[in-house]
Amino acid sequence: MAKWAAIMAVLLLAAAWAAAPAAAQCNAGQLAICAGAIIGGSAPSASCCSNLRAQRGCFCQYARNPAYASYINSANARKTLTSCGIAIPRC
């Protein structure tokens, strides 16, 4: 139950972030598809990896946002990036 609550929290935060004014290319809502990988540690889907690649330039912005920092800076997030062949950014 806690896992689903966490996934819902990520989805709600992503939706709120998408509605907030930000750089046009940064849309955290596109990362909701990666919730299973980032929160639960499951293997990322091809769609997740594609969305991560599209949002690569936004990772540091997301990492500085208190609503996302614990997810973006987690071991599972690093594992997901590595699984997708994406370099872990240095912010």
Coordinates of N, CA and C in Angstrom, one line a residue:
M1 N 0.8 -1.2 0.0 CA 0.0 0.0 0.0 C 0.9 1.3 0.0
A2 N 2.0 1.2 0.8 CA 2.8 2.4 0.9 C 3.5 2.7 -0.5
K3 N 3.8 1.6 -1.2 CA 4.4 1.7 -2.5 C 3.5 2.4 -3.5
W4 N 2.2 2.1 -3.5 CA 1.2 2.7 -4.3 C 1.0 4.2 -3.9
A5 N 1.0 4.4 -2.6 CA 0.9 5.8 -2.2 C 2.1 6.6 -2.7
A6 N 3.3 6.1 -2.6 CA 4.4 6.8 -3.1 C 4.3 7.0 -4.6
I7 N 3.9 6.0 -5.4 CA 3.7 6.2 -6.8 C 2.7 7.3 -7.1
M8 N 1.6 7.3 -6.4 CA 0.6 8.3 -6.6 C 1.1 9.7 -6.2
A9 N 2.0 9.8 -5.2 CA 2.6 11.1 -4.8 C 3.5 11.6 -5.9
V10 N 4.2 10.7 -6.5 CA 5.1 11.1 -7.6 C 4.3 11.6 -8.8
L11 N 3.2 10.9 -9.1 CA 2.3 11.3 -10.2 C 1.7 12.7 -10.0
L12 N 1.2 12.9 -8.7 CA 0.6 14.1 -8.4 C 1.6 15.3 -8.4
L13 N 2.8 15.0 -7.9 CA 3.9 16.0 -7.9 C 4.3 16.3 -9.3
A14 N 4.4 15.3 -10.2 CA 4.7 15.5 -11.6 C 3.7 16.3 -12.3
A15 N 2.4 16.1 -12.0 CA 1.4 16.9 -12.6 C 1.4 18.3 -12.2
A16 N 1.7 18.5 -10.9 CA 1.8 19.9 -10.4 C 3.0 20.6 -11.0
W17 N 4.1 19.9 -11.1 CA 5.3 20.5 -11.7 C 5.1 20.9 -13.1
A18 N 4.4 20.0 -13.9 CA 4.1 20.3 -15.3 C 3.2 21.5 -15.4
A19 N 2.4 21.8 -14.5 CA 1.5 23.0 -14.6 C 2.2 24.2 -14.2
A20 N 3.3 24.1 -13.4 CA 4.1 25.3 -13.0 C 4.9 25.9 -14.2
P21 N 5.1 27.2 -14.2 CA 5.9 27.7 -15.2 C 7.4 27.3 -15.1
A22 N 7.9 26.8 -16.1 CA 9.3 26.3 -16.1 C 9.8 26.4 -17.6
A23 N 11.1 26.0 -17.7 CA 11.6 25.9 -19.1 C 10.8 25.0 -19.9
A24 N 10.5 25.4 -21.1 CA 9.6 24.7 -22.0 C 9.9 23.2 -22.1
Q25 N 11.2 22.8 -22.2 CA 11.5 21.4 -22.4 C 11.5 20.6 -21.1
C26 N 11.4 21.2 -20.0 CA 11.4 20.5 -18.7 C 10.0 20.2 -18.3
N27 N 9.6 18.9 -18.3 CA 8.3 18.5 -17.9 C 8.4 17.2 -17.1
A28 N 8.4 17.4 -15.7 CA 8.6 16.2 -14.9 C 7.5 15.2 -15.0
G29 N 6.3 15.6 -15.5 CA 5.2 14.7 -15.7 C 5.6 13.6 -16.7
Q30 N 6.6 13.8 -17.6 CA 7.0 12.8 -18.5 C 7.8 11.7 -17.8
L31 N 8.2 11.9 -16.6 CA 9.0 10.9 -15.8 C 8.1 10.0 -15.0
A32 N 6.8 10.3 -15.0 CA 5.8 9.4 -14.2 C 5.9 8.0 -14.7
I33 N 6.2 7.8 -15.9 CA 6.3 6.4 -16.5 C 7.4 5.6 -15.8
C34 N 8.4 6.3 -15.2 CA 9.5 5.7 -14.6 C 9.3 5.5 -13.1
A35 N 8.1 5.7 -12.6 CA 7.9 5.6 -11.1 C 8.3 4.2 -10.6
G36 N 7.9 3.2 -11.3 CA 8.2 1.8 -10.9 C 9.7 1.5 -10.8
A37 N 10.4 2.1 -11.7 CA 11.9 1.9 -11.7 C 12.5 2.8 -10.6
I38 N 12.1 4.0 -10.5 CA 12.8 4.9 -9.6 C 12.3 4.7 -8.1
I39 N 11.1 4.3 -7.9 CA 10.6 4.1 -6.6 C 10.8 2.6 -6.2
G40 N 10.5 1.7 -7.0 CA 10.5 0.3 -6.7 C 11.7 -0.5 -7.1
G41 N 12.6 0.1 -8.0 CA 13.8 -0.6 -8.4 C 13.6 -1.6 -9.5
S42 N 12.4 -1.6 -10.1 CA 12.2 -2.5 -11.3 C 13.0 -2.0 -12.5
A43 N 13.1 -2.9 -13.5 CA 13.8 -2.5 -14.7 C 13.0 -1.4 -15.4
P44 N 13.7 -0.4 -15.9 CA 13.0 0.7 -16.7 C 12.5 0.2 -18.0
S45 N 11.4 0.7 -18.5 CA 10.8 0.3 -19.8 C 11.5 1.2 -20.8
A46 N 11.4 0.8 -22.1 CA 11.9 1.6 -23.2 C 11.3 3.0 -23.2
S47 N 10.0 3.1 -22.9 CA 9.4 4.4 -22.8 C 10.0 5.3 -21.7
C48 N 10.3 4.6 -20.6 CA 10.9 5.3 -19.5 C 12.3 5.9 -19.9
C49 N 13.1 5.0 -20.5 CA 14.4 5.5 -21.0 C 14.3 6.6 -22.0
S50 N 13.4 6.5 -22.9 CA 13.2 7.5 -23.9 C 12.8 8.9 -23.2
N51 N 11.9 8.8 -22.3 CA 11.5 10.0 -21.6 C 12.7 10.6 -20.8
L52 N 13.4 9.7 -20.2 CA 14.6 10.2 -19.4 C 15.6 10.9 -20.3
R53 N 15.8 10.3 -21.5 CA 16.7 11.0 -22.5 C 16.2 12.4 -22.9
A54 N 14.9 12.5 -23.1 CA 14.3 13.7 -23.4 C 14.4 14.8 -22.3
Q55 N 14.5 14.3 -21.1 CA 14.5 15.2 -19.9 C 15.9 15.4 -19.3
R56 N 16.9 14.8 -20.0 CA 18.3 14.8 -19.5 C 18.8 16.1 -19.0
G57 N 18.5 17.2 -19.8 CA 19.0 18.5 -19.5 C 18.3 19.1 -18.2
C58 N 17.3 18.5 -17.7 CA 16.5 19.0 -16.6 C 16.8 18.3 -15.3
F59 N 17.6 17.3 -15.3 CA 17.9 16.5 -14.1 C 18.3 17.3 -12.9
C60 N 19.3 18.3 -13.2 CA 19.8 19.1 -12.0 C 18.7 20.0 -11.5
Q61 N 17.9 20.5 -12.4 CA 16.7 21.3 -11.9 C 15.8 20.5 -11.1
Y62 N 15.5 19.3 -11.5 CA 14.6 18.4 -10.7 C 15.3 18.1 -9.3
A63 N 16.6 17.8 -9.4 CA 17.4 17.4 -8.1 C 17.4 18.6 -7.1
R64 N 17.3 19.8 -7.6 CA 17.3 20.9 -6.6 C 15.9 21.2 -6.1
N65 N 14.8 20.7 -6.7 CA 13.5 20.9 -6.3 C 13.2 20.0 -5.1
P66 N 12.8 20.5 -3.9 CA 12.5 19.7 -2.8 C 11.4 18.6 -3.0
A67 N 10.5 18.8 -3.9 CA 9.5 17.9 -4.2 C 10.0 16.6 -4.9
Y68 N 11.1 16.7 -5.6 CA 11.7 15.6 -6.4 C 13.0 15.2 -5.9
A69 N 13.7 15.9 -5.1 CA 15.1 15.6 -4.8 C 15.3 14.2 -4.2
S70 N 14.5 13.8 -3.3 CA 14.7 12.4 -2.8 C 14.5 11.3 -3.8
Y71 N 13.7 11.6 -4.8 CA 13.6 10.6 -5.9 C 14.7 10.6 -6.9
I72 N 15.0 11.8 -7.3 CA 16.1 12.0 -8.3 C 17.4 11.6 -7.8
N73 N 17.7 11.9 -6.5 CA 19.0 11.6 -5.9 C 19.1 10.2 -5.3
S74 N 18.1 9.4 -5.5 CA 18.0 8.0 -4.9 C 18.9 7.0 -5.7
A75 N 19.3 5.9 -5.0 CA 20.0 4.9 -5.6 C 19.3 4.3 -6.8
N76 N 18.0 4.1 -6.6 CA 17.2 3.6 -7.7 C 17.2 4.5 -9.0
A77 N 17.2 5.8 -8.8 CA 17.2 6.7 -9.9 C 18.6 6.5 -10.6
R78 N 19.7 6.4 -9.9 CA 21.0 6.2 -10.5 C 21.0 4.9 -11.2
K79 N 20.4 3.8 -10.6 CA 20.3 2.5 -11.3 C 19.5 2.6 -12.6
T80 N 18.4 3.4 -12.5 CA 17.6 3.5 -13.7 C 18.3 4.2 -14.8
L81 N 19.0 5.3 -14.5 CA 19.8 6.0 -15.5 C 20.9 5.1 -16.1
T82 N 21.6 4.4 -15.3 CA 22.6 3.5 -15.8 C 22.0 2.4 -16.7
S83 N 20.9 1.8 -16.3 CA 20.2 0.8 -17.1 C 19.8 1.3 -18.4
C84 N 19.5 2.6 -18.5 CA 19.1 3.3 -19.7 C 20.3 3.8 -20.6
G85 N 21.5 3.6 -20.0 CA 22.7 4.1 -20.7 C 22.8 5.6 -20.7
I86 N 22.3 6.2 -19.6 CA 22.4 7.7 -19.5 C 23.4 8.0 -18.4
A87 N 24.3 8.9 -18.7 CA 25.3 9.3 -17.7 C 24.6 10.0 -16.5
I88 N 25.1 9.7 -15.3 CA 24.6 10.4 -14.1 C 25.1 11.8 -14.1
P89 N 24.2 12.8 -14.0 CA 24.7 14.2 -14.1 C 25.4 14.6 -12.8
R90 N 26.3 15.5 -12.9 CA 27.0 16.1 -11.8 C 26.4 17.6 -11.7
C91 N 25.7 17.8 -10.6 CA 25.0 19.1 -10.5 C 25.8 20.0 -9.5

